[in-house]
PDB file of C-alpha atoms in Angstrom:
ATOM      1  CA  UNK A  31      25.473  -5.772  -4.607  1.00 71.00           C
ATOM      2  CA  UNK A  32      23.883  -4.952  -8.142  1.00 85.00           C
ATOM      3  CA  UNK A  33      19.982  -3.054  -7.156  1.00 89.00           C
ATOM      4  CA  UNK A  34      17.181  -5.177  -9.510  1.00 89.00           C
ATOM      5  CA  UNK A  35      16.079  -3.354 -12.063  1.00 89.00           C
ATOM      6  CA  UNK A  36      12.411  -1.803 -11.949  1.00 90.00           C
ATOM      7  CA  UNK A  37      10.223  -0.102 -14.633  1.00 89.00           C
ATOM      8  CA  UNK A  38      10.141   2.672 -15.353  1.00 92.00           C
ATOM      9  CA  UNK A  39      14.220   2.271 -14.911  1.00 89.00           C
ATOM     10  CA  UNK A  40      15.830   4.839 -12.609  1.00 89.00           C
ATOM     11  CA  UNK A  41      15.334   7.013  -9.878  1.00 94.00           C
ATOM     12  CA  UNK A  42      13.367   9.960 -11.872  1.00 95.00           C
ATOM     13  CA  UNK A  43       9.820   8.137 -11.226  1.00 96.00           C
ATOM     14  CA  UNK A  44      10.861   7.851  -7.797  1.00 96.00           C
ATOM     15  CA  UNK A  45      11.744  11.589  -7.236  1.00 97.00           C
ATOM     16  CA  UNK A  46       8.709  11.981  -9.471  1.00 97.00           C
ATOM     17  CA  UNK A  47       6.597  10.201  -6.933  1.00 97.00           C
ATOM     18  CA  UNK A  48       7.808  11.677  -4.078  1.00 97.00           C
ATOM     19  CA  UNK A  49       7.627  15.143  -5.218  1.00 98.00           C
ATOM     20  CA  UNK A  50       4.149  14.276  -6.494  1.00 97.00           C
ATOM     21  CA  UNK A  51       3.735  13.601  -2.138  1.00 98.00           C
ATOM     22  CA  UNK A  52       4.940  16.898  -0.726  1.00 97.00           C
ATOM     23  CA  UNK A  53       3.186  18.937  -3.281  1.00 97.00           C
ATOM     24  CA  UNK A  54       0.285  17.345  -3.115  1.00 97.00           C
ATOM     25  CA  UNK A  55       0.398  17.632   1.235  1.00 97.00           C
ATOM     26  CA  UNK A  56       1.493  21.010   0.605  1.00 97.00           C
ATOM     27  CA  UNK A  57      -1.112  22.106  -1.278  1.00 97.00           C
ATOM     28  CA  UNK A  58      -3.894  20.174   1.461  1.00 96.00           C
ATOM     29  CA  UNK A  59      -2.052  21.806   4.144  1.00 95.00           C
ATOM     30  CA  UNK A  60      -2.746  25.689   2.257  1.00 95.00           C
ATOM     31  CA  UNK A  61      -6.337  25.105   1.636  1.00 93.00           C
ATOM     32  CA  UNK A  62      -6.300  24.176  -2.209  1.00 95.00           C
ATOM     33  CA  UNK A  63      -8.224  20.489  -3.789  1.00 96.00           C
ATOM     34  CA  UNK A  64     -10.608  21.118  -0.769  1.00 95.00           C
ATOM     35  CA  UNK A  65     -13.357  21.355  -3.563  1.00 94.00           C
ATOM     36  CA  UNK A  66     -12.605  18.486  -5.599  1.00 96.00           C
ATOM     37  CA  UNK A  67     -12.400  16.375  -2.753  1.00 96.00           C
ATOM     38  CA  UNK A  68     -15.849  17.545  -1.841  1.00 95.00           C
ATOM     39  CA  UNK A  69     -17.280  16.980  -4.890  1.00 96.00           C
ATOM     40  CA  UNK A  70     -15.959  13.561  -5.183  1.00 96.00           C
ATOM     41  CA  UNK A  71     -17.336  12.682  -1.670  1.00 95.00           C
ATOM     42  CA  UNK A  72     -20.594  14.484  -2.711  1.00 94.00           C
ATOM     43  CA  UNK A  73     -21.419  12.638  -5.851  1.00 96.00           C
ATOM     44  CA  UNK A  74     -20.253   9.273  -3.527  1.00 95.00           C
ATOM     45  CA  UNK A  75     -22.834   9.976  -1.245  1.00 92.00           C
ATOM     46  CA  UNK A  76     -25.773  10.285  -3.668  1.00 92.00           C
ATOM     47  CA  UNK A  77     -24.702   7.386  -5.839  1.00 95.00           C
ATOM     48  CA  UNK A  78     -24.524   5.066  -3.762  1.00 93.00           C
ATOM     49  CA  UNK A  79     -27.305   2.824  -3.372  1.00 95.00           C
ATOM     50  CA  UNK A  80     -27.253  -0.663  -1.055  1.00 95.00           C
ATOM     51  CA  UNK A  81     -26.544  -3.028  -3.611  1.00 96.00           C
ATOM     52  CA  UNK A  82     -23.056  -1.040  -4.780  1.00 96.00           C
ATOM     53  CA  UNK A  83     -22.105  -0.252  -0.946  1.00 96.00           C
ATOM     54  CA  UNK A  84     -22.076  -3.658   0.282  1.00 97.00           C
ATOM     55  CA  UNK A  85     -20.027  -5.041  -3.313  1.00 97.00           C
ATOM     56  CA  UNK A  86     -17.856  -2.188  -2.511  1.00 96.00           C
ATOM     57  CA  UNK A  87     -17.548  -2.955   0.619  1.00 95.00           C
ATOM     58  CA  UNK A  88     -16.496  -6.483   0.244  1.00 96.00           C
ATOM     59  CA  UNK A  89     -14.098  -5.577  -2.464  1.00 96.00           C
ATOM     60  CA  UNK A  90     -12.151  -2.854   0.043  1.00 95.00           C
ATOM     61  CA  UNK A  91     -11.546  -5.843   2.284  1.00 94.00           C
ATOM     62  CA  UNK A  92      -8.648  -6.813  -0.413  1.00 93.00           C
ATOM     63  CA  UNK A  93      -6.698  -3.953   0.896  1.00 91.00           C
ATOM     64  CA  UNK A  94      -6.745  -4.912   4.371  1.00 89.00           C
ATOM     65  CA  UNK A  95      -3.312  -4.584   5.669  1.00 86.00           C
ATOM     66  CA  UNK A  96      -3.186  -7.978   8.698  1.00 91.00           C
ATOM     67  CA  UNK A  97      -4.713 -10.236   6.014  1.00 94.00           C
ATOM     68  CA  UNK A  98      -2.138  -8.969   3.342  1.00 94.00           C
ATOM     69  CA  UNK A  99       0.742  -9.195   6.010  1.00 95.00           C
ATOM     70  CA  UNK A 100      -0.261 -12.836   7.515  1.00 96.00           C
ATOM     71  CA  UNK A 101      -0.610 -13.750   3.716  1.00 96.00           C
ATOM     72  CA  UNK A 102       2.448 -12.548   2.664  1.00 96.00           C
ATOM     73  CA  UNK A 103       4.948 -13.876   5.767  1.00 96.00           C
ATOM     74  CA  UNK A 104       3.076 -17.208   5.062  1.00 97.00           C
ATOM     75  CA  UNK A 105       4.021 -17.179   1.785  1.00 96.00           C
ATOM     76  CA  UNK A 106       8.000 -16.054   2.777  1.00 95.00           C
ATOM     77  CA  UNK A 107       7.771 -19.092   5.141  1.00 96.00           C
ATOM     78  CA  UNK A 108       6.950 -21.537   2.886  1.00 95.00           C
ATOM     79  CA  UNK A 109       9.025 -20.327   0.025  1.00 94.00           C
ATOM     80  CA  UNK A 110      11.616 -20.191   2.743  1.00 93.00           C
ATOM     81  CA  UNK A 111      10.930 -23.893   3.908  1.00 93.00           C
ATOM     82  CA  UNK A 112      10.666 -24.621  -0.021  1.00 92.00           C
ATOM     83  CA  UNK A 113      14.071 -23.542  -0.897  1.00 90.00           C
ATOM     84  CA  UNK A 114      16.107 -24.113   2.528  1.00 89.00           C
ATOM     85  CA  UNK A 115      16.807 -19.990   2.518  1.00 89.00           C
ATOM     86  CA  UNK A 116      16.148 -17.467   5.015  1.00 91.00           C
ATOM     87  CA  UNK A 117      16.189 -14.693   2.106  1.00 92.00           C
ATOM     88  CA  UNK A 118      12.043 -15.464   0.951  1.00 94.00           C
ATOM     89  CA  UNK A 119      11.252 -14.033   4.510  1.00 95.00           C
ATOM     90  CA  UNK A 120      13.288 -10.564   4.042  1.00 94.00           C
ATOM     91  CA  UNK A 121      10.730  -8.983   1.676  1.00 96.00           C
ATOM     92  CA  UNK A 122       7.820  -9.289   3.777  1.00 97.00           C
ATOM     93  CA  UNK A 123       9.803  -8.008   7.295  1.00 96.00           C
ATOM     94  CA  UNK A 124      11.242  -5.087   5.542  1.00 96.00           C
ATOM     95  CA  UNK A 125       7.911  -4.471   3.733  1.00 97.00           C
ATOM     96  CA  UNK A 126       6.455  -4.192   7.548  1.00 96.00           C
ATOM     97  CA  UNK A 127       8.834  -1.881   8.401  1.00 96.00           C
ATOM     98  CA  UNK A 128       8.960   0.301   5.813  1.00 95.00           C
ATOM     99  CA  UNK A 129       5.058   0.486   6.316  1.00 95.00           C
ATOM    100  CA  UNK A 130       4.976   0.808   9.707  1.00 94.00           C
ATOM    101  CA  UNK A 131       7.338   3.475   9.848  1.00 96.00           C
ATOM    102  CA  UNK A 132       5.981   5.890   7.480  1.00 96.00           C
ATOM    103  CA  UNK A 133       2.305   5.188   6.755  1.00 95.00           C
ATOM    104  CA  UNK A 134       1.152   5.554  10.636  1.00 93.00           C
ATOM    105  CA  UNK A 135       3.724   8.248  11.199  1.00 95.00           C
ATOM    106  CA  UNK A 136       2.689  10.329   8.075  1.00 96.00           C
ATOM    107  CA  UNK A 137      -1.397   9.838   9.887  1.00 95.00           C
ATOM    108  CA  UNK A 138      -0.678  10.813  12.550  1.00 94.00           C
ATOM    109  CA  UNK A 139       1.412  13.851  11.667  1.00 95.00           C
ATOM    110  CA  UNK A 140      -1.159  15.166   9.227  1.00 95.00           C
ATOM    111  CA  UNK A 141      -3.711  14.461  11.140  1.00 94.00           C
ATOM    112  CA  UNK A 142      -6.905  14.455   8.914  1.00 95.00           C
ATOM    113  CA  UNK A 143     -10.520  13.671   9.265  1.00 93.00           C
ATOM    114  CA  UNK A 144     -12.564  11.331   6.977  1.00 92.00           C
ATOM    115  CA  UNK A 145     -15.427  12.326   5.237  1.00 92.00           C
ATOM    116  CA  UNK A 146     -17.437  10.769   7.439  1.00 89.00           C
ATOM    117  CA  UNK A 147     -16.650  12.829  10.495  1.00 88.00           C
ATOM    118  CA  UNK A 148     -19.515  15.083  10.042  1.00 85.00           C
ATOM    119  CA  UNK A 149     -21.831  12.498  10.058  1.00 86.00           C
ATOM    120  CA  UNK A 150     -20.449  10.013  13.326  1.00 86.00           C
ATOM    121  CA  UNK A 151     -18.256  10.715  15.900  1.00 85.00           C
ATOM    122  CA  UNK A 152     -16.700  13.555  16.110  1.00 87.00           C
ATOM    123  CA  UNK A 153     -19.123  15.093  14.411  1.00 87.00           C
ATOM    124  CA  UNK A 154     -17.519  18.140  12.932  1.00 88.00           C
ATOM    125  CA  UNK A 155     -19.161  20.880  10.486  1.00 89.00           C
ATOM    126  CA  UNK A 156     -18.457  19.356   7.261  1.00 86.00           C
ATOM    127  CA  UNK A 157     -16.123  22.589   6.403  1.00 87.00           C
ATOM    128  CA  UNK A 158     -14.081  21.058   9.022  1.00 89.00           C
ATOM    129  CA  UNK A 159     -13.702  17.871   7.695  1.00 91.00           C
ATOM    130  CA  UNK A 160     -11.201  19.048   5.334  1.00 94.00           C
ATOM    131  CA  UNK A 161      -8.465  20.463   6.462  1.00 93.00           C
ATOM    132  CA  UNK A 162      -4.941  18.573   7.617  1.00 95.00           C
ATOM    133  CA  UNK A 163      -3.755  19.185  11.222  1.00 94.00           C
ATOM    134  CA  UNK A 164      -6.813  18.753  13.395  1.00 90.00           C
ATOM    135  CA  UNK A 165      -4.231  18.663  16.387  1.00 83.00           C
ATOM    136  CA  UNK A 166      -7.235  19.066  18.715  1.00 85.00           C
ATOM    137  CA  UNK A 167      -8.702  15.984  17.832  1.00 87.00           C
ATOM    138  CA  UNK A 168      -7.997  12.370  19.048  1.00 88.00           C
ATOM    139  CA  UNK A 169      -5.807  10.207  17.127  1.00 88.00           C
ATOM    140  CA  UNK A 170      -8.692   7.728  16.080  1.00 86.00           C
ATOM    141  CA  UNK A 171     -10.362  10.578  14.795  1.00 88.00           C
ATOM    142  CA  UNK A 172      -8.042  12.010  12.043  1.00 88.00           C
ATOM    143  CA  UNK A 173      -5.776   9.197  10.343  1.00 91.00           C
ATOM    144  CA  UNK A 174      -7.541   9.481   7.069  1.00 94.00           C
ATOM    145  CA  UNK A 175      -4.221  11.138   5.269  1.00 95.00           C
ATOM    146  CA  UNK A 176      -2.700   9.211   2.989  1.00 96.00           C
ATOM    147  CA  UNK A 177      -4.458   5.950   2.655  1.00 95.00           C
ATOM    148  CA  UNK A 178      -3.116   3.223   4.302  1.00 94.00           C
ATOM    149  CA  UNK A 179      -5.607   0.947   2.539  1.00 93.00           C
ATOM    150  CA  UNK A 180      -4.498   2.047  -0.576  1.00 96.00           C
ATOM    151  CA  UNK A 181      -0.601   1.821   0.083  1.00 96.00           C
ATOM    152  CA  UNK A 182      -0.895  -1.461   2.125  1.00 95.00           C
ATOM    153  CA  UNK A 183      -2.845  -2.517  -0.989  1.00 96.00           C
ATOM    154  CA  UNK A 184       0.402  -1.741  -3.179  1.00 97.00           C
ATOM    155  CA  UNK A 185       2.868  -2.792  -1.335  1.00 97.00           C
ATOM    156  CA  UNK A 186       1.462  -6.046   0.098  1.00 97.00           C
ATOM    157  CA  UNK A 187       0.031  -7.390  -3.633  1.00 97.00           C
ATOM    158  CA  UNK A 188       4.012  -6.030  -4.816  1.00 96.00           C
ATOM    159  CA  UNK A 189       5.541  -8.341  -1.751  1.00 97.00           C
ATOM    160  CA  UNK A 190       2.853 -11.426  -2.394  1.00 96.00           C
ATOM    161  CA  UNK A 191       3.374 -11.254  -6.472  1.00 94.00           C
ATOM    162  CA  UNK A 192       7.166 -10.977  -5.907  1.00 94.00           C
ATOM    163  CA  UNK A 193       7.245 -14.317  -3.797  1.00 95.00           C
ATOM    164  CA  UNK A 194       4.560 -16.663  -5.797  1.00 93.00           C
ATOM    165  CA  UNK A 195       6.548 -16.600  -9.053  1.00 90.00           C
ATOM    166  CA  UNK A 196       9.386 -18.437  -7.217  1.00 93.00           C
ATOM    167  CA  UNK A 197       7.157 -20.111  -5.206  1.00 93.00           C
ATOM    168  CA  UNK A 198       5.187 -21.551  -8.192  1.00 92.00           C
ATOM    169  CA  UNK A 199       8.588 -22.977  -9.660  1.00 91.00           C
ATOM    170  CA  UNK A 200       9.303 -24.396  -6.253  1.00 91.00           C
ATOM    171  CA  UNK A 201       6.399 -26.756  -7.531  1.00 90.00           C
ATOM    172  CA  UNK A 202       7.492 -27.064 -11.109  1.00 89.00           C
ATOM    173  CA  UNK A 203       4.900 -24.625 -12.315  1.00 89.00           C
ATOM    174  CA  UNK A 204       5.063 -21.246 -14.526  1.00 89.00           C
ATOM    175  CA  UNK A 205       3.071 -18.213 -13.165  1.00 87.00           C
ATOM    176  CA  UNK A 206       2.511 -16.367 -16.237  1.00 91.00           C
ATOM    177  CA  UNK A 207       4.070 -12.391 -16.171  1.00 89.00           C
ATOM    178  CA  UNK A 208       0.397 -11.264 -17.011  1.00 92.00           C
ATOM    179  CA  UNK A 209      -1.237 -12.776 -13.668  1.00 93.00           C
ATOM    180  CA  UNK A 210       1.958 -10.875 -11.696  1.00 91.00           C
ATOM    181  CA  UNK A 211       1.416  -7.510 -13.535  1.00 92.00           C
ATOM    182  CA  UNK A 212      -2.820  -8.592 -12.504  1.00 95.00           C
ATOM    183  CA  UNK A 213      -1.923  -9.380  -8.865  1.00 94.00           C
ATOM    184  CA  UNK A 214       0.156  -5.939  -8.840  1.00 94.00           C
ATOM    185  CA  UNK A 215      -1.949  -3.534 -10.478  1.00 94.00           C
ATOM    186  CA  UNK A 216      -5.717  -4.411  -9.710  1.00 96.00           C
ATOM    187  CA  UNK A 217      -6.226  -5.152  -6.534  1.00 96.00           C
ATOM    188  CA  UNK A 218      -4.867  -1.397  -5.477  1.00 96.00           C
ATOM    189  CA  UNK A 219      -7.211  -0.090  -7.998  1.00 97.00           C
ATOM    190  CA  UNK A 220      -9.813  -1.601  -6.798  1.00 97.00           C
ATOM    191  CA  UNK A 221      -8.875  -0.793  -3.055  1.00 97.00           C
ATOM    192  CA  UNK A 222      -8.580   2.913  -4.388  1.00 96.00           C
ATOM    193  CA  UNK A 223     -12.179   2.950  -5.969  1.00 96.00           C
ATOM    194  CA  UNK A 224     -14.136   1.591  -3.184  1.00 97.00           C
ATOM    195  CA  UNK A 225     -12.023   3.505  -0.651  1.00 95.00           C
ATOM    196  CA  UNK A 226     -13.206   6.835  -1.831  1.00 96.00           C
ATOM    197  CA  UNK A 227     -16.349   5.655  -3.007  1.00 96.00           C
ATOM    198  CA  UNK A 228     -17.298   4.201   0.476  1.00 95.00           C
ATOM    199  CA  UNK A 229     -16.773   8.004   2.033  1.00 92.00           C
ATOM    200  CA  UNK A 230     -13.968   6.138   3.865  1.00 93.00           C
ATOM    201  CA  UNK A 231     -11.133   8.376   2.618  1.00 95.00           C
ATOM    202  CA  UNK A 232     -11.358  11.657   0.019  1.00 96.00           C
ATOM    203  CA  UNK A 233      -9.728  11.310  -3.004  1.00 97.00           C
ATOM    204  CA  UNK A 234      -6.647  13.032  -2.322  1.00 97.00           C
ATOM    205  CA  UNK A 235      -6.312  10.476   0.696  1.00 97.00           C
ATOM    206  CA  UNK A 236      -6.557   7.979  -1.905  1.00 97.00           C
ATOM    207  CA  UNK A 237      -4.059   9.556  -4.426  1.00 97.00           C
ATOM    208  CA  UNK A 238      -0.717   9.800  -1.396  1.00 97.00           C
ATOM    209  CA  UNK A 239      -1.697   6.533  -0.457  1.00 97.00           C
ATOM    210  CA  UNK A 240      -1.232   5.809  -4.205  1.00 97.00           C
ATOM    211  CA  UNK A 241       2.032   7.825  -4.559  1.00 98.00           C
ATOM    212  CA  UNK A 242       3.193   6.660  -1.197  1.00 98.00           C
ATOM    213  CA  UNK A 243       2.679   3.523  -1.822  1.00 97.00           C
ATOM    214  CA  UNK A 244       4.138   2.860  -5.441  1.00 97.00           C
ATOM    215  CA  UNK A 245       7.541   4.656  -4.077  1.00 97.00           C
ATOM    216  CA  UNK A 246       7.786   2.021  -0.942  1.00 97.00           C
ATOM    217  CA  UNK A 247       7.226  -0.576  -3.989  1.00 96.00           C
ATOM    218  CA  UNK A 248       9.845   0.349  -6.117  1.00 96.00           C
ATOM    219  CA  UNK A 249      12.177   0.705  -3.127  1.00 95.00           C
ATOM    220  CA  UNK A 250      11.089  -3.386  -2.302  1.00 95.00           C
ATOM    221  CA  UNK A 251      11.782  -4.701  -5.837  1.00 94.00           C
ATOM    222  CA  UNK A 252      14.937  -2.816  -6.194  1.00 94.00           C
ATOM    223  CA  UNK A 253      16.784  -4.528  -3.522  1.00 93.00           C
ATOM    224  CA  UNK A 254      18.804  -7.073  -4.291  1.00 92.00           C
ATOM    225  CA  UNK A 255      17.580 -10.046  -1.809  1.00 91.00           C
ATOM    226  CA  UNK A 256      19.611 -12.724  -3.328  1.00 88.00           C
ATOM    227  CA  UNK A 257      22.629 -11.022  -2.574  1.00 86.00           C
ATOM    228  CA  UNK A 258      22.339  -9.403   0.627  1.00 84.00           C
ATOM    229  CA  UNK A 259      24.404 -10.363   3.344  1.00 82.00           C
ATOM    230  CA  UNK A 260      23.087 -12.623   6.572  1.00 80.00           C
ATOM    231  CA  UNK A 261      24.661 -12.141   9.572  1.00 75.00           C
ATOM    232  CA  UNK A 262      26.390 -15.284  10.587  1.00 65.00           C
ATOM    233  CA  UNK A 263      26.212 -17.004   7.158  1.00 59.00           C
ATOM    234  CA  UNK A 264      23.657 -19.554   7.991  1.00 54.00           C
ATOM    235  CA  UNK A 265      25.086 -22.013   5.982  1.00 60.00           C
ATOM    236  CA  UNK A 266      22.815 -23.614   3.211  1.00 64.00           C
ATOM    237  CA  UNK A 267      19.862 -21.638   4.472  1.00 76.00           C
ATOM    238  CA  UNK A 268      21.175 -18.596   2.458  1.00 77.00           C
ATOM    239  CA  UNK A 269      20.073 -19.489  -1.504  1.00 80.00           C
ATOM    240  CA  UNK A 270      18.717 -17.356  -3.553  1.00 80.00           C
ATOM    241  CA  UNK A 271      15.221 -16.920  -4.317  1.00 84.00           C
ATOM    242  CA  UNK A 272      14.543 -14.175  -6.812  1.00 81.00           C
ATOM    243  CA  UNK A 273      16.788 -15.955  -9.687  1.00 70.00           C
ATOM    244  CA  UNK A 274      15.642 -19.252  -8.442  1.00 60.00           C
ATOM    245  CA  UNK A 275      15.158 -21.373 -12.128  1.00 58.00           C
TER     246      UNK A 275
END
């Protein structure tokens, strides 16, 4: 099995990303950004009059990450249906795992507070909202580090962009490389924005959920789906999708 090529090409970006992740904890977890994150979530909550919260609040809803999963396994099945192949529906399972078994995890072992916990339950002094490890505090309570909106975001719109282009020629139609690279890129940035601008996560949240997210991305379009092997051969049901003409 050949991996599909990604840009940038090779595994420097990746290593790039990732250490871009463990610096970036480690230097949360020593006590250093704490005053850029402030002042981002400062200026947020003075600029932020009705009209731009509830626009930015309809806008975050394209990172939710059950909409973007239901969308994206609907999209494997009928690509899968489409082509008589079992391989459409491998993006979108792996994509769940590799989600589910480092986004939550990563929460939960960080254990961070949202801006907003000095304001609503818990209630913390806002000095407190900072810091990772708040191994005190309920679960519910400290899950802001890294974004899972923004990281669903990326790899969900990667997974659903990934399927429609063969999808579209399933129906004899063309979908243009720009509307992909669209469907990639803004969707996440837009997530990202209203994210942090909402008070929902500080802006380092939003940055690992960024660099979190792009790695998981480049790991899903680097495997080669059209040539993995199915248990069992499943006869016909085993075409390939990605190359599909």
């Amino acid at each position: 099995m050949r991996l599909r090529p990604v840009r940038p090409a090779g595994w420097w970006f990746d290593a790039l990303l990732l250490v871009g992740l463990v610096g970036l904890t480690i230097a949360l977890a020593s006590g250093h950004l704490f005053g850029l994150d402030r002042a981002v979530a400062d200026w947020a909550d003075g600029n932020r009059p009705t009209v731009a919260y509830w626009v930015a609040r309809v806008l975050n809803l394209l990172g939710q990450g059950t909409p973007l999963t239901l969308i994206a396994a609907g999209l494997g099945v009928l690509l899968a249906v489409r082509l008589r192949s079992v391989r459409p529906v491998l993006p979108p399972v792996v994509a769940f795992v590799l989600t589910y078994l480092t986004i939550g995890p990563l929460k939960v072992w960080t254990a961070r507070a949202a801006p907003s916990a000095s304001v609503k339950e818990p209630f913390l002094p806002p000095e407190q909202t900072l810091p990772l490890f708040h191994d005190d505090l309920p679960v519910r309570f400290a899950q802001s580090y890294p974004s899972g909106h923004v990281a669903n975001a990326i790899v969900w719109y990667g997974v659903i962009a990934l399927l429609l282009a063969p999808l579209a020629r399933t129906f004899g139609r063309q979908l243009p490389a720009r509307l992909v690279t669209v469907i990639r890129i803004v969707p996440p940035l837009v997530v990202l924005t209203t994210t942090t601008y909402l008070g929902w996560h500080w802006l380092t949240d939003s940055i690992a959920g960024l660099l979190l997210g792009l790695l998981l991305d480049r790991l899903l379009h680097r495997a080669p789906w059209d040539d993995v092997p199915l248990p069992g051969r499943p006869g016909a049901w085993d075409r390939p999708f990605t190359s599909y003409p």
